[in-house]
XYZ file of C-alpha atoms in Angstrom:
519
model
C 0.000 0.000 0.000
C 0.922 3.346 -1.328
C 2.320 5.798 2.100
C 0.620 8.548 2.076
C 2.937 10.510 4.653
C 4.862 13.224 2.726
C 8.632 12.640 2.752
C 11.097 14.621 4.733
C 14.371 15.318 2.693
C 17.945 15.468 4.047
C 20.479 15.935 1.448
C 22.114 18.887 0.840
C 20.754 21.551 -1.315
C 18.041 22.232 -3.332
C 16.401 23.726 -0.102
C 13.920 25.921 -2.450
C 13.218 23.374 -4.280
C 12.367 20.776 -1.778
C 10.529 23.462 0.222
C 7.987 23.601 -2.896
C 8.008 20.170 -3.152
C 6.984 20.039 0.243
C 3.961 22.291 -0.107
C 2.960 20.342 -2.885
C 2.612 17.367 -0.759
C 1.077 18.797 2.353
C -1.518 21.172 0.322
C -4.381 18.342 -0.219
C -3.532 18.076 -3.860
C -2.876 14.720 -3.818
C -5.494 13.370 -0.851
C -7.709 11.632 -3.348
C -4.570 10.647 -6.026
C -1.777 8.830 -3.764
C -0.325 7.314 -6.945
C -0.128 10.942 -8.005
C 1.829 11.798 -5.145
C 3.864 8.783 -5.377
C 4.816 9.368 -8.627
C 5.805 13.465 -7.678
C 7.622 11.957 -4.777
C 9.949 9.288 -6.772
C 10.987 11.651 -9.756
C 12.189 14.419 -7.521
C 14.038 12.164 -5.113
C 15.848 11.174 -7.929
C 16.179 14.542 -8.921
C 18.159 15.288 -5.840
C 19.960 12.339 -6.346
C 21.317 13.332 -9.373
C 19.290 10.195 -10.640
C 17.314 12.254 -12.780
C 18.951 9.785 -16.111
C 17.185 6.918 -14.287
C 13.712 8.459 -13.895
C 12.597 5.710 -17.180
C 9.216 4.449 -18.141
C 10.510 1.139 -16.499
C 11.805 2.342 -13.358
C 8.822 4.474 -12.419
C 6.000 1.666 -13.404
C 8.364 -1.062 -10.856
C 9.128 1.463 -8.457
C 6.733 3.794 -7.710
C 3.567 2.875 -9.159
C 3.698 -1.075 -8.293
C 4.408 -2.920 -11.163
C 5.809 -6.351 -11.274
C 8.996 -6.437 -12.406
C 7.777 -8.376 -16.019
C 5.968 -4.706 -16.482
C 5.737 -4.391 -20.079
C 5.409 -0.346 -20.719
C 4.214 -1.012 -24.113
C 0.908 -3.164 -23.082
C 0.439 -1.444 -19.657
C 0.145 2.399 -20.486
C -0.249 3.133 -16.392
C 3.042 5.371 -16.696
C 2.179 7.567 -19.373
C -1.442 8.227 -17.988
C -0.741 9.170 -14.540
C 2.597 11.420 -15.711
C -0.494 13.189 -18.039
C -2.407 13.231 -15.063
C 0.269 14.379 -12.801
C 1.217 17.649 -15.739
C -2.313 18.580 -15.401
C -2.931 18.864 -12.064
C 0.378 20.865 -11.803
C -0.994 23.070 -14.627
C -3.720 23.712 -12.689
C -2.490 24.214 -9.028
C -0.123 26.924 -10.798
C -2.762 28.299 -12.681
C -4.243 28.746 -9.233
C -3.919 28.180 -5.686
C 0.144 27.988 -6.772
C 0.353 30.761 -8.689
C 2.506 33.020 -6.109
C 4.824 30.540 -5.449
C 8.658 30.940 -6.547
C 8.918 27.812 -7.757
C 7.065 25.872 -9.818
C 7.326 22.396 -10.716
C 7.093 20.546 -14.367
C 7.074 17.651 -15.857
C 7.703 18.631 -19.373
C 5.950 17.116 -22.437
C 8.060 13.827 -23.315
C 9.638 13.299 -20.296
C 9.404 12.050 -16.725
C 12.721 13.911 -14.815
C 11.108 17.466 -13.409
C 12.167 20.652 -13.918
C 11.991 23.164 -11.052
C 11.343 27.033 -12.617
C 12.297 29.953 -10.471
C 9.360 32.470 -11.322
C 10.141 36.401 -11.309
C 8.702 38.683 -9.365
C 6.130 39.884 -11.842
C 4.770 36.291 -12.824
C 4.266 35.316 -9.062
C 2.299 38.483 -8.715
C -1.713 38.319 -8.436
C -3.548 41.549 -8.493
C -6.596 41.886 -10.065
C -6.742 42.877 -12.936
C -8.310 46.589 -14.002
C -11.689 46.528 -15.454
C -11.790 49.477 -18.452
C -14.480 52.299 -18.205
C -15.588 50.390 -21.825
C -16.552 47.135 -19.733
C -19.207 49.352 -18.370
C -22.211 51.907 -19.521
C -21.129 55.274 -20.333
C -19.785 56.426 -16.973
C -17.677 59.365 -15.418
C -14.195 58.303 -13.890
C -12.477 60.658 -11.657
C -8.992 59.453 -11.294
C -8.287 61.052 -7.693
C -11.450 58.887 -6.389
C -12.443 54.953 -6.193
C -16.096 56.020 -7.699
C -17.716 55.243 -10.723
C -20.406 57.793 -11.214
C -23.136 56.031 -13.945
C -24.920 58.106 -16.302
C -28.631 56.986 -17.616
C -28.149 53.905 -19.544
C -30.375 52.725 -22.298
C -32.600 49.425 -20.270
C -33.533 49.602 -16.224
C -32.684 46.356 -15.708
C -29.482 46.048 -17.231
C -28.683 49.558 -15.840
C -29.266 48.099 -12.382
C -27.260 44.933 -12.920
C -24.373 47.421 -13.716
C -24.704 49.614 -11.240
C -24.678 46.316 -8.720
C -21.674 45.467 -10.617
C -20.318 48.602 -10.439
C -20.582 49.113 -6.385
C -19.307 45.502 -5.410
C -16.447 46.538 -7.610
C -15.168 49.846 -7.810
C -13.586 50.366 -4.355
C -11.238 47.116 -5.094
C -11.081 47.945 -8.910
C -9.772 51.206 -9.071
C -7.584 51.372 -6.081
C -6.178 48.027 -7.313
C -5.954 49.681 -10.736
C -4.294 52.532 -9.252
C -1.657 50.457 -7.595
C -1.156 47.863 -10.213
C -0.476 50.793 -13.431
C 2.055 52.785 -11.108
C 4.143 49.791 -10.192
C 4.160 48.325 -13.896
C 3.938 51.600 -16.057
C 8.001 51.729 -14.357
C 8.507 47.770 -15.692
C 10.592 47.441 -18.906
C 13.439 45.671 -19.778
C 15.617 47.417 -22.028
C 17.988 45.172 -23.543
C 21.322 45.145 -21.891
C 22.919 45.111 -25.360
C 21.290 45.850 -28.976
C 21.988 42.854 -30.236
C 19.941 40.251 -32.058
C 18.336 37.884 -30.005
C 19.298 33.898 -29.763
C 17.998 31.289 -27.667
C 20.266 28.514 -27.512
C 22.012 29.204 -30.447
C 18.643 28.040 -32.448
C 17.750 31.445 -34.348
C 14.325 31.205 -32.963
C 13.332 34.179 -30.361
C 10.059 33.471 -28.014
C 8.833 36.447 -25.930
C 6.185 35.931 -23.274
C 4.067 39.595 -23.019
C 3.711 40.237 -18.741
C 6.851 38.288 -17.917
C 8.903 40.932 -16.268
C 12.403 39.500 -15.565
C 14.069 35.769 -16.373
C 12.792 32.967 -18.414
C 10.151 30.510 -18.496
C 10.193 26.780 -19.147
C 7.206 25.446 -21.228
C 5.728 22.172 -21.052
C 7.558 20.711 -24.146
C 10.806 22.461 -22.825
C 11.388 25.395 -25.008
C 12.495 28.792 -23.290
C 10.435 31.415 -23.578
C 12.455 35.168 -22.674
C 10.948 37.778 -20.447
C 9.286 40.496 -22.371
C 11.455 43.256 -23.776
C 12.027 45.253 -26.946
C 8.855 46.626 -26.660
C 7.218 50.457 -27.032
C 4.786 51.511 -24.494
C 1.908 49.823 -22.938
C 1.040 48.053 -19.696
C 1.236 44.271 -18.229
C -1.581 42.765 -17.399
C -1.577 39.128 -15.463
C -4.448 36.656 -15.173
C -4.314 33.805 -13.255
C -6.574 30.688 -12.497
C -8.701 31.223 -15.446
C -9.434 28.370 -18.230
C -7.507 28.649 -21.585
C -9.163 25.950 -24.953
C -6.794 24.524 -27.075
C -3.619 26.062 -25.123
C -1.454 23.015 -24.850
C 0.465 25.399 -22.363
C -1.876 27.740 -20.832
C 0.382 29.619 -18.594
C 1.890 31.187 -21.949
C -1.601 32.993 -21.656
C -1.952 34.601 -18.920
C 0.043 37.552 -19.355
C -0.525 40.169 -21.945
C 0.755 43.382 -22.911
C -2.174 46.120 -23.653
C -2.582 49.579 -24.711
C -1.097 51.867 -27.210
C 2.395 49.784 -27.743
C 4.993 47.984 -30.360
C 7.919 46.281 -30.296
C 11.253 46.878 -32.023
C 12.442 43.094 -32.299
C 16.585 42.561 -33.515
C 16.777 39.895 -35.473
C 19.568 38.353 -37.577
C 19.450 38.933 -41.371
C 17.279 36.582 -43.088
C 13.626 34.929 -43.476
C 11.242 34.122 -40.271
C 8.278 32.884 -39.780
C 6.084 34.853 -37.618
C 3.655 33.833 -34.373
C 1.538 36.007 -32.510
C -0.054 34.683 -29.704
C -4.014 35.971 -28.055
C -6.162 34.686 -25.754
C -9.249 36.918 -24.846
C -9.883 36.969 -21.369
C -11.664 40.294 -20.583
C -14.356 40.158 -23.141
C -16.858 37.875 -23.808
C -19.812 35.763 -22.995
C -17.855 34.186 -19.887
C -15.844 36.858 -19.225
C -15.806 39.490 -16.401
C -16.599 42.424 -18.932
C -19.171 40.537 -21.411
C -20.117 41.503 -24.600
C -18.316 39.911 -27.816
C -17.821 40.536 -31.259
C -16.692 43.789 -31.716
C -16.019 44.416 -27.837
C -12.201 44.552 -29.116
C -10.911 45.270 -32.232
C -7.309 46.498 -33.153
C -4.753 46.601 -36.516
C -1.062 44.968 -36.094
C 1.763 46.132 -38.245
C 4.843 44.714 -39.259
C 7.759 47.249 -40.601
C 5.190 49.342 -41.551
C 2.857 46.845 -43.298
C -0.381 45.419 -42.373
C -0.421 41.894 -41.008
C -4.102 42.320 -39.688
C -6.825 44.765 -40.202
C -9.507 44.914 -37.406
C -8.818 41.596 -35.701
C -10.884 40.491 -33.482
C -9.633 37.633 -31.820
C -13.021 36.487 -30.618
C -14.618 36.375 -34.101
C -11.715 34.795 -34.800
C -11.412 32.170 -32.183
C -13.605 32.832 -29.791
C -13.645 33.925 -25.643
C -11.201 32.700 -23.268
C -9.447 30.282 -26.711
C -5.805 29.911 -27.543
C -5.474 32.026 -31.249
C -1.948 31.733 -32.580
C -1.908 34.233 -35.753
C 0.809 32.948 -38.567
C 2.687 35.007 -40.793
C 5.396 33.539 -43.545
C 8.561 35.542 -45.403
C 9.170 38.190 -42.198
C 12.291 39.882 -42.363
C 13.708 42.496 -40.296
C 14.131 46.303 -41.877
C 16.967 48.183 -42.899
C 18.124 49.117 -39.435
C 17.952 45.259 -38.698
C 14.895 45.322 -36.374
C 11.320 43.808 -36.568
C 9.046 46.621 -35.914
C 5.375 45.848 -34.756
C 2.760 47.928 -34.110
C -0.741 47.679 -32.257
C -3.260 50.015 -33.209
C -6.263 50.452 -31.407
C -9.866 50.511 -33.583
C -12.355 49.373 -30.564
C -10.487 49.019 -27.329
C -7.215 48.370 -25.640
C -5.213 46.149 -28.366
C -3.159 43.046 -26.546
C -0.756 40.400 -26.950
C 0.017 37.249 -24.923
C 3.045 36.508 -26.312
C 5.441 36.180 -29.563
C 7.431 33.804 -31.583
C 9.983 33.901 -34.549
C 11.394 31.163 -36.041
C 13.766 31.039 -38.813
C 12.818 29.854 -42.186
C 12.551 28.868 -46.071
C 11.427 31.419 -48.681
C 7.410 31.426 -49.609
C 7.162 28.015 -46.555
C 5.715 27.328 -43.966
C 7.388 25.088 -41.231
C 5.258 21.970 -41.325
C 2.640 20.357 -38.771
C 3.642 17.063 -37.395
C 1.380 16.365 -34.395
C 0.329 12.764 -33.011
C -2.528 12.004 -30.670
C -1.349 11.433 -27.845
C -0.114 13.838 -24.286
C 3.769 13.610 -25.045
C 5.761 14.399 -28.601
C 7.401 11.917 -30.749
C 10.790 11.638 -32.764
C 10.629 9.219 -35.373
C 12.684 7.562 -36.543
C 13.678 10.234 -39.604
C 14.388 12.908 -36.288
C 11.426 14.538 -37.077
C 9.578 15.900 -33.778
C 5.840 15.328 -33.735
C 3.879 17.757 -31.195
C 1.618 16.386 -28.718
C -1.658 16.423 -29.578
C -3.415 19.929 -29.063
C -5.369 22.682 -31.699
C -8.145 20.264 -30.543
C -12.054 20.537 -29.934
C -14.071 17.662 -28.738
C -12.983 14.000 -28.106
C -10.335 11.742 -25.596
C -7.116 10.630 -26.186
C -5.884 7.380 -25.046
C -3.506 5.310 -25.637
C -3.808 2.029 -28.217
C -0.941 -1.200 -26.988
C -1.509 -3.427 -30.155
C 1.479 -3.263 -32.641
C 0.262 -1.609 -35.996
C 1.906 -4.255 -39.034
C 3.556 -2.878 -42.034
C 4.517 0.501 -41.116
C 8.295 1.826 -40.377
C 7.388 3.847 -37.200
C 4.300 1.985 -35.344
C 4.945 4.501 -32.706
C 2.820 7.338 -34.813
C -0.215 4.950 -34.200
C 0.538 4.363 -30.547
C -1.918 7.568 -29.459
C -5.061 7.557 -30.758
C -8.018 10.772 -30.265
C -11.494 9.438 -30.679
C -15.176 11.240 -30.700
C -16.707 14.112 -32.852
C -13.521 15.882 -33.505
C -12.294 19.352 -35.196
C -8.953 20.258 -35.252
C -8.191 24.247 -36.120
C -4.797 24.042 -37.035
C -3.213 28.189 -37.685
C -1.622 28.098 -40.707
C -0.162 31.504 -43.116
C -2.546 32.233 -46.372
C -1.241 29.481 -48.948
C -2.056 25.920 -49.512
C -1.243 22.821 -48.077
C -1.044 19.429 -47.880
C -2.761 17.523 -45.014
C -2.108 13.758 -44.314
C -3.780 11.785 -41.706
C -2.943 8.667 -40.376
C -5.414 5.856 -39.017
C -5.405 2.545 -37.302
C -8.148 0.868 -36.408
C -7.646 -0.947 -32.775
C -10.842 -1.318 -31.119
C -13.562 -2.836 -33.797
C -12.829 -6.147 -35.773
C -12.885 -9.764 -34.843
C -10.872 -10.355 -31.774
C -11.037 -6.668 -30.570
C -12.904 -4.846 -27.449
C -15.812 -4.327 -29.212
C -16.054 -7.266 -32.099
C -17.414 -6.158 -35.321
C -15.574 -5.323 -38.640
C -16.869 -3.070 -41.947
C -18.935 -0.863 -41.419
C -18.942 -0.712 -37.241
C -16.682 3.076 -37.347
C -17.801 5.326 -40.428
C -17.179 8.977 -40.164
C -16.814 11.593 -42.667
C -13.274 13.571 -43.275
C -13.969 17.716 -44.151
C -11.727 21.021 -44.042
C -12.935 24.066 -43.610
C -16.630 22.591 -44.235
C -15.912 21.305 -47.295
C -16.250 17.545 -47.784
C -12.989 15.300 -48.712
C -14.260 11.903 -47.877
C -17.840 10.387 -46.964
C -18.486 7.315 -45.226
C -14.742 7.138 -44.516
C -14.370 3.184 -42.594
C -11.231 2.698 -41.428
C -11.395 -1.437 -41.541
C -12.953 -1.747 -44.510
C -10.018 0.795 -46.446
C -6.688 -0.949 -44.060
C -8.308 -4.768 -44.758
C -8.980 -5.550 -41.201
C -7.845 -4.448 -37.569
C -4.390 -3.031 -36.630
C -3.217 -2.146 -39.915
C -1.869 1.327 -41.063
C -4.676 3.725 -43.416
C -2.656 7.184 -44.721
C -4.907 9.519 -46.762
C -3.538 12.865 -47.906
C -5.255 15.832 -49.343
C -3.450 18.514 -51.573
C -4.315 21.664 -52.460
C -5.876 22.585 -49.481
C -6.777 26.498 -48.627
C -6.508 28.466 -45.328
C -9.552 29.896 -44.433
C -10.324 33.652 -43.987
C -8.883 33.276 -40.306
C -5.702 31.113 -41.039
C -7.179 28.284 -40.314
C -7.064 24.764 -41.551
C -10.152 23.172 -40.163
C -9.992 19.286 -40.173
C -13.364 17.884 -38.912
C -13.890 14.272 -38.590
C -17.697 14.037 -37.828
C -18.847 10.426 -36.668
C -21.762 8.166 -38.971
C -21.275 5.361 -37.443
C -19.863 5.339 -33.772
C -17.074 7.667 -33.070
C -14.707 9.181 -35.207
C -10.614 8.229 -34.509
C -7.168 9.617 -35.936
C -3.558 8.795 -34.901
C -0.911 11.539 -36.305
C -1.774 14.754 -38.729
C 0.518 16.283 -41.127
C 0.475 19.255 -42.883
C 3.182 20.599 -45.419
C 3.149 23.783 -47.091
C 2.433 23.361 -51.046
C 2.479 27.285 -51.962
C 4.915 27.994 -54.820
């Protein structure tokens, strides 16, 4: 039986990071998981062992979760669930409760050794955050006072519900506000040098919008800097509030906002460009309502539009993960990418930035596989964990797929009524998907055979396969099914939008590609 006593540590150092650890344990995250806490428990020991090239599938399913020592990690998926269970409750408790803390811990996407993040100042702060006079009816603010004085607004009702709103809120609100824009209208970080930016020697630059100071760790262990290079502006920081489709929310919840730009030095040569929103403030489920139109702004690159009146929720909706993708970005003459947010209706905002190098008139290409953790095949290509995602469960599939080089691609599987909105730059594209089927056919879970899983295959609404039967196409169970699509559009929102909408039972798919066919 599992011991659900939290550890005491004794070897030296590591003293912040074992004091986390420590209020991880005793906080009542784990009283209903043990093997959760187990599994925390044995990685970090070994950890501060200096073990951490031991923490294997093997070792954790035999030694902290149980497992006879015959375990067999590629029948008995118990590791790989409960270290996806494990990274989302940690996503969670430091989307919340956690938030404040100076370190945080990870388990990062493909791997089972933690990683312990010191957080800066600015990420571990939670204020809360300012409420714009445009959130409310036409009202009079007087800066030197925590008042909101309400004009007549156009129904009784909702005039009342606002001015409720407005009374529970406006003592806390303003002063908050006032606190919270004189502390981080004085936070910048100027370059120490200006040079162009590297991380790790890659090329590619990541900026995270409302990180004041240091770097942050994502969940499939790229390093994101601390925002700087920018023009103006305030931070904004959000915490314990639900992100869709973010496969790392955290990279949400801070934002730049207000009249602002940055002036990004880059190396000479081609990029591709990544703009990350999430819309938190406005919306249907969101503290300040309204919707379409609530927020609408232009972005700029060197001078050139990129987007005219965005709106990211008519483009991906409230309180949803939008990444905006732009191909053949170069820095100008004085070696600098210079972006600019105009505002049309309301603040504009950004969550964060990317720039990776690239090919003339290409796209860098989609590999992605169903399942919590990436993949490199066997061709050292890296295939993304599964996320750009609506509707559906991933799980994981233990029968050996026949005749294909990498049977690991078919090892994940996402099944249900599925759409995946994959952001892609204006262009078209090739899309393969790749199927196995593993639960219908003689000898399987559920029995059957042809015609037991029929779903159709569209993007962007527009039909590429009816009746699609997975079975019936591979020749039975267990056996690899690839169909690709060329020529495929983006939509008006950059968007490829693969839907796989079920017939006959649920739709499935194992591993999507998409390549970048513009000349």
């Amino acid at each position: 039986m599992l011991d659900h006593k939290p550890p005491r540590f004794t070897s030296a150092g590591f003293e912040r990071e074992k004091s986390e650890l420590q209020a991880l344990l005793t906080s009542g995250l784990f009283s209903r998981a043990p093997s959760l806490e187990h599994l925390l428990t044995y990685v970090c020991e070994k950890y501060f062992e200096g073990q951490s090239e031991n923490v294997k599938e093997y070792n954790i399913g035999v030694e902290a979760l149980g497992r006879p020592p015959d375990f067999d990690q590629k029948r008995d998926s118990i590791v790989r669930v409960e270290a996806h269970r494990l990274r989302r409750r940690l996503s969670e408790y430091y989307a919340g409760e956690g938030a404040s803390h100076a370190v945080h811990i990870l388990v990062p996407q493909g791997q089972y050794a933690p990683k312990f993040v010191i957080q800066s100042p600015l990420e571990t702060a939670s204020i809360l955050e300012p409420v714009p006079a445009a959130a409310y009816p036409p009202a009079v603010l007087d800066p030197h006072i925590s008042t909101l004085i309400l004009e007549p607004s156009r129904s009784g009702r909702r005039w009342q519900t606002w001015i409720a709103l407005a009374v529970a809120l406006a003592a806390t609100t303003f002063s908050a506000y006032a606190l919270y824009s004189a502390k981080h209208r004085r936070i910048g970080i100027a370059p120490k040098a200006d040079s162009p930016v590297t991380v790790q020697g890659s090329g590619e630059v990541r900026i995270l919008a409302g990180l004041a100071d240091g770097t942050y760790v994502d969940s499939l262990g790229r390093t994101w800097l601390g925002d700087r290079y920018f023009r103006g502006g305030t931070v904004f920081h959000v915490s314990n509030h639900r992100i869709l489709g973010a496969l790392d929310p955290l990279i949400y919840q801070g934002r730049r906002q207000g009249a602002f730009g940055y002036d990004i030095p880059l190396q000479p040569g081609l990029y591709e460009l990544r703009l990350h929103f999430a819309e938190m403030l406005y919306g249907y489920l969101n503290l300040a309502g309204g919707g379409e139109t609530s927020r609408v702004f232009h972005i700029t690159a060197n001078g050139k539009p990129l987007l005219r009146e965005f709106d990211v929720i008519a483009d991906a909706g409230p309180s949803t993960a939008d990444v905006k993708l732009f191909k053949d970005i170069s820095p100008a003459a004085d070696g600098k990418l210079h972006l600019d947010f105009e505002e049309m209706t309301n603040e504009p905002f950004l969550n964060a930035i990317e720039i990776l190098p690239a090919v003339r008139g290409r796209s860098k290409p989609v590999w992605m596989v169903a399942r919590d953790r990436g993949y490199t095949d066997k061709q050292g290509r890296y295939w993304e964990p599964d996320h750009y995602s609506r509707g559906g469960l991933l799980v994981v599939r233990t029968e050996e797929i026949a005749g294909v080089e990498d049977p690991e691609l078919y090892r994940g599987e996402r099944f249900g009524n599925l759409t995946y909105s994959i952001p892609v730059a204006p262009g078209r594209y090739g899309v393969t998907l790749r199927f196995a089927e593993a639960w219908f056919g003689p000898g399987k879970p559920a029995g059957g055979g042809v015609g037991s899983r029929v779903f159709d295959i569209l993007c962007n609404g527009i039909a590429l396969v009816r009746n699609f039967d997975i079975y019936k196409e591979a020749g039975g169970a267990d056996r690899p099914v690839t169909r690709t699509f060329h020529g495929l559009e983006a939509n008006h929102q950059g968007k490829l939008i693969v839907s796989l909408v079920p017939v006959t039972n649920y739709a499935c798919i194992n591993a999507i590609e998409v390549t970048d066919e513009s000349k």
